[in-house]
Amino acid sequence: MAWVLTLAATAPARADEGMWPLDKVPVDKIKAAYGVTLDQAWLDAAQAAAIRLSDGCSGGIVSPEGLVATNNHCVAECAQGLAGPGRDYVRDGFLTNARDEELKCAGLQAEALLSIIEVTDQVRAAAAGKTGEEFSRARDAAMALAEVAACGGEAGLRCQAISFFRGGQYKVYKYRRYADVRLVFAPEQAASAFGGDPDNFNFPRHGFDVAFLRLYVDGRPAATPRFLKWREHAPTDGEVSFIVGNPGSTDRQLTVAQLETQRDLTLPFGQLQRAELRGRLTQFSTESGERARLIAPALASIENSYKAIQGRQKALNDKDFMAAKQAAETALRARIAADPKWSVEVGDAWDRIARAQVAALDLFAPVRQLETGAGGGSDLFYLARLLVRAAQERDKANADRLPEYVDTRLPMIERRVLDTQPDEPTVEQIYLEQWLLKTRELLTVDAPQVRVMLGRESPAALAEKLAHSRVGDPAFRKALWQGGIEAIEDSNDPLVQLVRRTDHGARVARAAWEKTVSGPVDTAAEKIARARFALLGDTDYPDATFTLRLSYGKVAGWRERDGLVAPFTTFGGLYDRATGAAPFAVAPRWLKARAKLNPDTVFDFVTSNDIIGGNSGSPVLDAAGEVMGVAFDGNIHSLGGAYGYDGARNRAISVSAVAVSEALAKVYGRNALLRELTGP
Amino acid sequence: MAWVLTLAATAPARADEGMWPLDKVPVDKIKAAYGVTLDQAWLDAAQAAAIRLSDGCSGGIVSPEGLVATNNHCVAECAQGLAGPGRDYVRDGFLTNARDEELKCAGLQAEALLSIIEVTDQVRAAAAGKTGEEFSRARDAAMALAEVAACGGEAGLRCQAISFFRGGQYKVYKYRRYADVRLVFAPEQAASAFGGDPDNFNFPRHGFDVAFLRLYVDGRPAATPRFLKWREHAPTDGEVSFIVGNPGSTDRQLTVAQLETQRDLTLPFGQLQRAELRGRLTQFSTESGERARLIAPALASIENSYKAIQGRQKALNDKDFMAAKQAAETALRARIAADPKWSVEVGDAWDRIARAQVAALDLFAPVRQLETGAGGGSDLFYLARLLVRAAQERDKANADRLPEYVDTRLPMIERRVLDTQPDEPTVEQIYLEQWLLKTRELLTVDAPQVRVMLGRESPAALAEKLAHSRVGDPAFRKALWQGGIEAIEDSNDPLVQLVRRTDHGARVARAAWEKTVSGPVDTAAEKIARARFALLGDTDYPDATFTLRLSYGKVAGWRERDGLVAPFTTFGGLYDRATGAAPFAVAPRWLKARAKLNPDTVFDFVTSNDIIGGNSGSPVLDAAGEVMGVAFDGNIHSLGGAYGYDGARNRAISVSAVAVSEALAKVYGRNALLRELTGP
């Protein structure tokens, strides 16, 4: 029933709800709730030290020499990339003793937010009076112009125009960009991911999911005089907590009709395929230790997304939650209907969205299997499609291309084509076969697109050929990229040919979807968003957009079916929970250090902050702005946060700063790093 | 929208809806719709030739010498059991030339319905004034008494008391039982299951899913003077069709609250586990041809149930369908509320059912993982639990036992314990590991039942031990059965120990479910059913109960998203559809016979008859009572038939009698069998 209290459209966000942009933090509300005043200096300090990582994570600067605290799962790809024969940094950890041992993470970039620039009026003005595709183009052009205007040509900056409230507001976020980010400290996976999939999104938790990076400029550690102080005492029950980071995406402003589509169609559709693929990968991994190692990242990723989607599904299946959403929608509609201007402007927007959902019933399976989810996760397919489509689209004028292939995007696509490293063929083959099997099942054998796809071959036999495509060879890809459409059309590679012969069906499915579902929905949603914004004022927070936000809350357990869940775990609890069998086997270094560690040290803790994926690695700050921990997960109820915040149960999970300090000293012996964090 | 027309509670069943008991066939309605009068002689002839098979299928007697037509998928287990070194009857078919080549199917029994005896009054009288457990016991005792009274001690008879309309009516079905059933003809699986999983529940279809059994009495073919005539001309579009068989189970009388529980909780819960297990089995089968052969039956079974559940889920996700169910419920409630007697009698039955659904949210996962779905499909677990529980329960008085272990059931349990043949350990291990993994995931690591289950072992390590349990050895099982509780308690077998240590948690979960969910629901549902029956009269058909029913309809295609689906396929279509790759590879015999076959012969066809699982093997009769085909499947829309019949799209799929005749002559050269069917 907690939902009912927090979701009414006309009520302000309650309790600890909200992912607040840094230029509209509700300081009065926070003061009223917690007696803490966040003055501009506090907010500026938090913003100056907040980091956005290009792999979809967050972090916080914690020393004057560019040291950044984040999660180990945020640097796993970096650690894996640095590994080589005889060096498995994911399994063993990556521990440096001196600056010259810090190694660059290939492709990882960091950004620090400098300022937020309001550009709503100019974007609106450019698009005024236009509709449909013309509207989109004018808006996009105005946003691009605003980015250029804000950043000028200055090196080391990045400007990004963002649409908030689905078109209700436009702002440019201006960042300082760090292109040289190096790995300083990453613990062994057995410590950071202790509990594995069973403990993921659960609490009590005993994960040492912390890692340190360092920002470099001109080959030297960046000077970062504005950094966050690492706190030396444990979080306490009920203490106020602030999390500053970049929540990736939420869907809190969808209509009830759209939520029902997610509940009944899109989430189950994807989840059933995910479950079956997970079963295949699990079985594959049981065949040998080498296979288990090979498949581990793919399996962990699918387990994580499986659980995340289960959490979202659970929220949507909650009748109270949906009733609250319905009540909020009804209230907003009434409010708009009562307004002479906006009732005309919005018109039948909700009904148009609802009608699009009916169309989605038939159009979703083709667009999912042939276009948005084509290849079923195969990197090879992804690369082959980029090659084929880029060659096709480059021959067209910019205005006629698929938007992801316009000139300004081509350099990024080229980099992806040349740099992406596909999986082993055995793994690629599983993804491809599974995709072919399910596409045949879901669209039926008699669908023309399926006949074109399979010809007279079985999914298994075709997938085996595709998995050995030469697209796996970077030189082959380079030749195709440079050869353009002629090279593509001449190629006898089975995967290139598959992509070519299925491309027409995929484009048709996509066009049908955009024309009948996503196009009408976007247009209608923007009308609603603008009305909402105009009528309710700028006091609400927008859906997450992987931009910097502050959330507030407190250290607090919650009530679960069978009792209260305490807000803390301790080092002692780690050893109690261990069984010796993975994923509940304590890492050797931690076994050895057991006697030295204080069993009562707070290890992980939960807070009521409203965060979501993308917030991984965010610093958790106290009233004084000191780092009390690093956020790395949410509990199972936080997953419903995609659609709405339930203050009674939604919890963020963090590793405490004191646990990090004690482990650096007693488990890892990283005294230089510890001194950099806490001072001499 | 077709749903809206067929489901109103107070309207009679419309169009071709209904699975009608033979003692209440709506002959007037049939005459009005099709101009055909089914007189008593017609009905008696159909009943006399209808067969119920103990493996959950139906059949029809088609010669005076006990020949029974059914489906090949209904005799697959028999054919597999008859196989031996160098003889694979499933792959190659089982073809006899003479009576002495016909072989007994181990464990398969056939029953022919002799009469239906009304016993409602005496059952009601026995239970009158009683409530709760006392009510159930009195009712069950009266039903058992009615069975004994109807059959006496006569050998070769079986009497079964059935509750129709969830307690609205009680009848005894009296059968002649045939304990000696022999296999006469079974085609190769490549012919009967052409199209495999992709074509399953779909049409156009080209399955030769027919087989013949023979009833034996005293070692000789049974004399069956009342048999169905095998028709020698093809079905025609629009022709009336009657299907006589035993639909297994439907849920058309569930309340909307119960349907929502199936939609949102129980179906997805099972289906996600099924998908993941399917992925494991699929991957396992790719490792080698021998593994593929080993796993084929398990994989086919899981693919079939996966698709069946998808069809049910689709019906429940259909907003029009649920709205029609809601309208019907509202109408019935209004009707009852307007009746002075029944409004008091029924009281708040719907609300009590709805409250039980809320309780189910928390109670379902434990009861599913620990009790009803424990073992995850492992035969070894099933056997070990039978052994442990039978030993525990035999030490109690009958009245204190779990109902499935009362004295009258023990002989059947003993036979199962001694006769069941578990899967290979490698397959058992997959089932067991998957069950342990999912139980840990769904109940969480911290659930006491999970701690008891796993101890300090990983699911993988524990499953490996369990899969090599000695419970796989019949002699070991026999010793444990005879040794009783002491032998069980002394056993150090890992699986027996697992069952013992998890038994308490399983019983607690079951008791909680029965007390809070199924018990209150059953009591309330019976009240509603009796009111419905009393107020609407005996003009409706009851939910399916695996008893003999007649359904009527016509040969008819249907409208699918992208056009009309024609009602027939032909022999020619088989060869057009073939790709050469399984499951679309034509069987060698059929390839060889191609030139001899008439490409225009009607192969499979669809009719609007209202049937469901259990009807497999049912004869499809024309107006004259002649066999025009054998039903073997339904289309994808028929799966929603579990909850309601949609005459516009729900179709039964049958193989035509003419196709069978022609193939027996030209593909299989079984001329004696053909002569027995069609005369000299």
PDB file of N, CA and C in Angstrom, chain B residues 509-540:
ATOM      1  N   ALA B 509       4.914 -26.063   4.038  1.00  0.00           N
ATOM      2  CA  ALA B 509       4.481 -25.234   2.902  1.00  0.00           C
ATOM      3  C   ALA B 509       3.146 -25.722   2.360  1.00  0.00           C
ATOM      4  N   ARG B 510       2.989 -27.035   2.283  1.00  0.00           N
ATOM      5  CA  ARG B 510       1.738 -27.602   1.784  1.00  0.00           C
ATOM      6  C   ARG B 510       0.578 -27.297   2.720  1.00  0.00           C
ATOM      7  N   ALA B 511       0.813 -27.449   3.996  1.00  0.00           N
ATOM      8  CA  ALA B 511      -0.261 -27.205   4.961  1.00  0.00           C
ATOM      9  C   ALA B 511      -0.702 -25.741   4.900  1.00  0.00           C
ATOM     10  N   ALA B 512       0.282 -24.845   4.784  1.00  0.00           N
ATOM     11  CA  ALA B 512      -0.062 -23.416   4.714  1.00  0.00           C
ATOM     12  C   ALA B 512      -0.899 -23.129   3.476  1.00  0.00           C
ATOM     13  N   TRP B 513      -0.516 -23.745   2.361  1.00  0.00           N
ATOM     14  CA  TRP B 513      -1.256 -23.552   1.108  1.00  0.00           C
ATOM     15  C   TRP B 513      -2.673 -24.088   1.231  1.00  0.00           C
ATOM     16  N   GLU B 514      -2.803 -25.284   1.771  1.00  0.00           N
ATOM     17  CA  GLU B 514      -4.136 -25.883   1.861  1.00  0.00           C
ATOM     18  C   GLU B 514      -5.028 -25.113   2.829  1.00  0.00           C
ATOM     19  N   LYS B 515      -4.428 -24.655   3.897  1.00  0.00           N
ATOM     20  CA  LYS B 515      -5.219 -23.947   4.892  1.00  0.00           C
ATOM     21  C   LYS B 515      -5.685 -22.581   4.366  1.00  0.00           C
ATOM     22  N   THR B 516      -4.807 -21.888   3.671  1.00  0.00           N
ATOM     23  CA  THR B 516      -5.074 -20.484   3.355  1.00  0.00           C
ATOM     24  C   THR B 516      -5.483 -20.257   1.904  1.00  0.00           C
ATOM     25  N   VAL B 517      -5.125 -21.169   1.031  1.00  0.00           N
ATOM     26  CA  VAL B 517      -5.459 -20.962  -0.380  1.00  0.00           C
ATOM     27  C   VAL B 517      -6.427 -22.033  -0.894  1.00  0.00           C
ATOM     28  N   SER B 518      -5.947 -23.247  -1.085  1.00  0.00           N
ATOM     29  CA  SER B 518      -6.779 -24.213  -1.810  1.00  0.00           C
ATOM     30  C   SER B 518      -8.020 -24.634  -1.023  1.00  0.00           C
ATOM     31  N   GLY B 519      -7.894 -24.736   0.291  1.00  0.00           N
ATOM     32  CA  GLY B 519      -9.055 -25.134   1.095  1.00  0.00           C
ATOM     33  C   GLY B 519     -10.195 -24.133   0.975  1.00  0.00           C
ATOM     34  N   PRO B 520      -9.935 -22.877   1.348  1.00  0.00           N
ATOM     35  CA  PRO B 520     -11.003 -21.868   1.226  1.00  0.00           C
ATOM     36  C   PRO B 520     -11.537 -21.739  -0.205  1.00  0.00           C
ATOM     37  N   VAL B 521     -10.657 -21.864  -1.189  1.00  0.00           N
ATOM     38  CA  VAL B 521     -11.117 -21.745  -2.574  1.00  0.00           C
ATOM     39  C   VAL B 521     -12.070 -22.885  -2.921  1.00  0.00           C
ATOM     40  N   ASP B 522     -11.702 -24.117  -2.571  1.00  0.00           N
ATOM     41  CA  ASP B 522     -12.551 -25.259  -2.909  1.00  0.00           C
ATOM     42  C   ASP B 522     -13.933 -25.127  -2.284  1.00  0.00           C
ATOM     43  N   THR B 523     -13.966 -24.757  -1.018  1.00  0.00           N
ATOM     44  CA  THR B 523     -15.245 -24.620  -0.329  1.00  0.00           C
ATOM     45  C   THR B 523     -16.101 -23.546  -0.986  1.00  0.00           C
ATOM     46  N   ALA B 524     -15.477 -22.409  -1.267  1.00  0.00           N
ATOM     47  CA  ALA B 524     -16.235 -21.307  -1.873  1.00  0.00           C
ATOM     48  C   ALA B 524     -16.673 -21.665  -3.296  1.00  0.00           C
ATOM     49  N   ALA B 525     -15.799 -22.317  -4.037  1.00  0.00           N
ATOM     50  CA  ALA B 525     -16.121 -22.656  -5.428  1.00  0.00           C
ATOM     51  C   ALA B 525     -17.288 -23.630  -5.494  1.00  0.00           C
ATOM     52  N   GLU B 526     -17.347 -24.540  -4.552  1.00  0.00           N
ATOM     53  CA  GLU B 526     -18.451 -25.490  -4.567  1.00  0.00           C
ATOM     54  C   GLU B 526     -19.795 -24.790  -4.317  1.00  0.00           C
ATOM     55  N   LYS B 527     -19.767 -23.816  -3.426  1.00  0.00           N
ATOM     56  CA  LYS B 527     -20.997 -23.051  -3.182  1.00  0.00           C
ATOM     57  C   LYS B 527     -21.442 -22.348  -4.467  1.00  0.00           C
ATOM     58  N   ILE B 528     -20.490 -21.708  -5.127  1.00  0.00           N
ATOM     59  CA  ILE B 528     -20.833 -20.998  -6.363  1.00  0.00           C
ATOM     60  C   ILE B 528     -21.356 -21.981  -7.409  1.00  0.00           C
ATOM     61  N   ALA B 529     -20.669 -23.124  -7.511  1.00  0.00           N
ATOM     62  CA  ALA B 529     -21.048 -24.110  -8.525  1.00  0.00           C
ATOM     63  C   ALA B 529     -22.459 -24.629  -8.279  1.00  0.00           C
ATOM     64  N   ARG B 530     -22.766 -24.861  -7.028  1.00  0.00           N
ATOM     65  CA  ARG B 530     -24.103 -25.389  -6.730  1.00  0.00           C
ATOM     66  C   ARG B 530     -25.174 -24.344  -7.021  1.00  0.00           C
ATOM     67  N   ALA B 531     -24.871 -23.102  -6.690  1.00  0.00           N
ATOM     68  CA  ALA B 531     -25.835 -22.033  -6.972  1.00  0.00           C
ATOM     69  C   ALA B 531     -26.026 -21.890  -8.477  1.00  0.00           C
ATOM     70  N   ARG B 532     -24.916 -21.908  -9.192  1.00  0.00           N
ATOM     71  CA  ARG B 532     -24.960 -21.774 -10.642  1.00  0.00           C
ATOM     72  C   ARG B 532     -25.805 -22.893 -11.251  1.00  0.00           C
ATOM     73  N   PHE B 533     -25.554 -24.079 -10.746  1.00  0.00           N
ATOM     74  CA  PHE B 533     -26.254 -25.250 -11.242  1.00  0.00           C
ATOM     75  C   PHE B 533     -27.748 -25.160 -10.933  1.00  0.00           C
ATOM     76  N   ALA B 534     -28.047 -24.724  -9.705  1.00  0.00           N
ATOM     77  CA  ALA B 534     -29.452 -24.638  -9.290  1.00  0.00           C
ATOM     78  C   ALA B 534     -30.194 -23.551 -10.073  1.00  0.00           C
ATOM     79  N   LEU B 535     -29.525 -22.429 -10.304  1.00  0.00           N
ATOM     80  CA  LEU B 535     -30.214 -21.294 -10.905  1.00  0.00           C
ATOM     81  C   LEU B 535     -30.253 -21.357 -12.428  1.00  0.00           C
ATOM     82  N   LEU B 536     -29.164 -21.885 -13.028  1.00  0.00           N
ATOM     83  CA  LEU B 536     -29.111 -21.891 -14.496  1.00  0.00           C
ATOM     84  C   LEU B 536     -29.605 -23.204 -15.076  1.00  0.00           C
ATOM     85  N   GLY B 537     -29.779 -24.179 -14.214  1.00  0.00           N
ATOM     86  CA  GLY B 537     -30.318 -25.453 -14.680  1.00  0.00           C
ATOM     87  C   GLY B 537     -29.255 -26.313 -15.320  1.00  0.00           C
ATOM     88  N   ASP B 538     -29.646 -27.528 -15.672  1.00  0.00           N
ATOM     89  CA  ASP B 538     -28.714 -28.543 -16.151  1.00  0.00           C
ATOM     90  C   ASP B 538     -28.591 -28.474 -17.675  1.00  0.00           C
ATOM     91  N   THR B 539     -28.380 -27.251 -18.202  1.00  0.00           N
ATOM     92  CA  THR B 539     -28.312 -27.116 -19.661  1.00  0.00           C
ATOM     93  C   THR B 539     -26.902 -26.812 -20.119  1.00  0.00           C
ATOM     94  N   ASP B 540     -26.001 -26.641 -19.171  1.00  0.00           N
ATOM     95  CA  ASP B 540     -24.634 -26.276 -19.511  1.00  0.00           C
ATOM     96  C   ASP B 540     -23.763 -27.535 -19.475  1.00  0.00           C
TER      97      ASP B 540
END
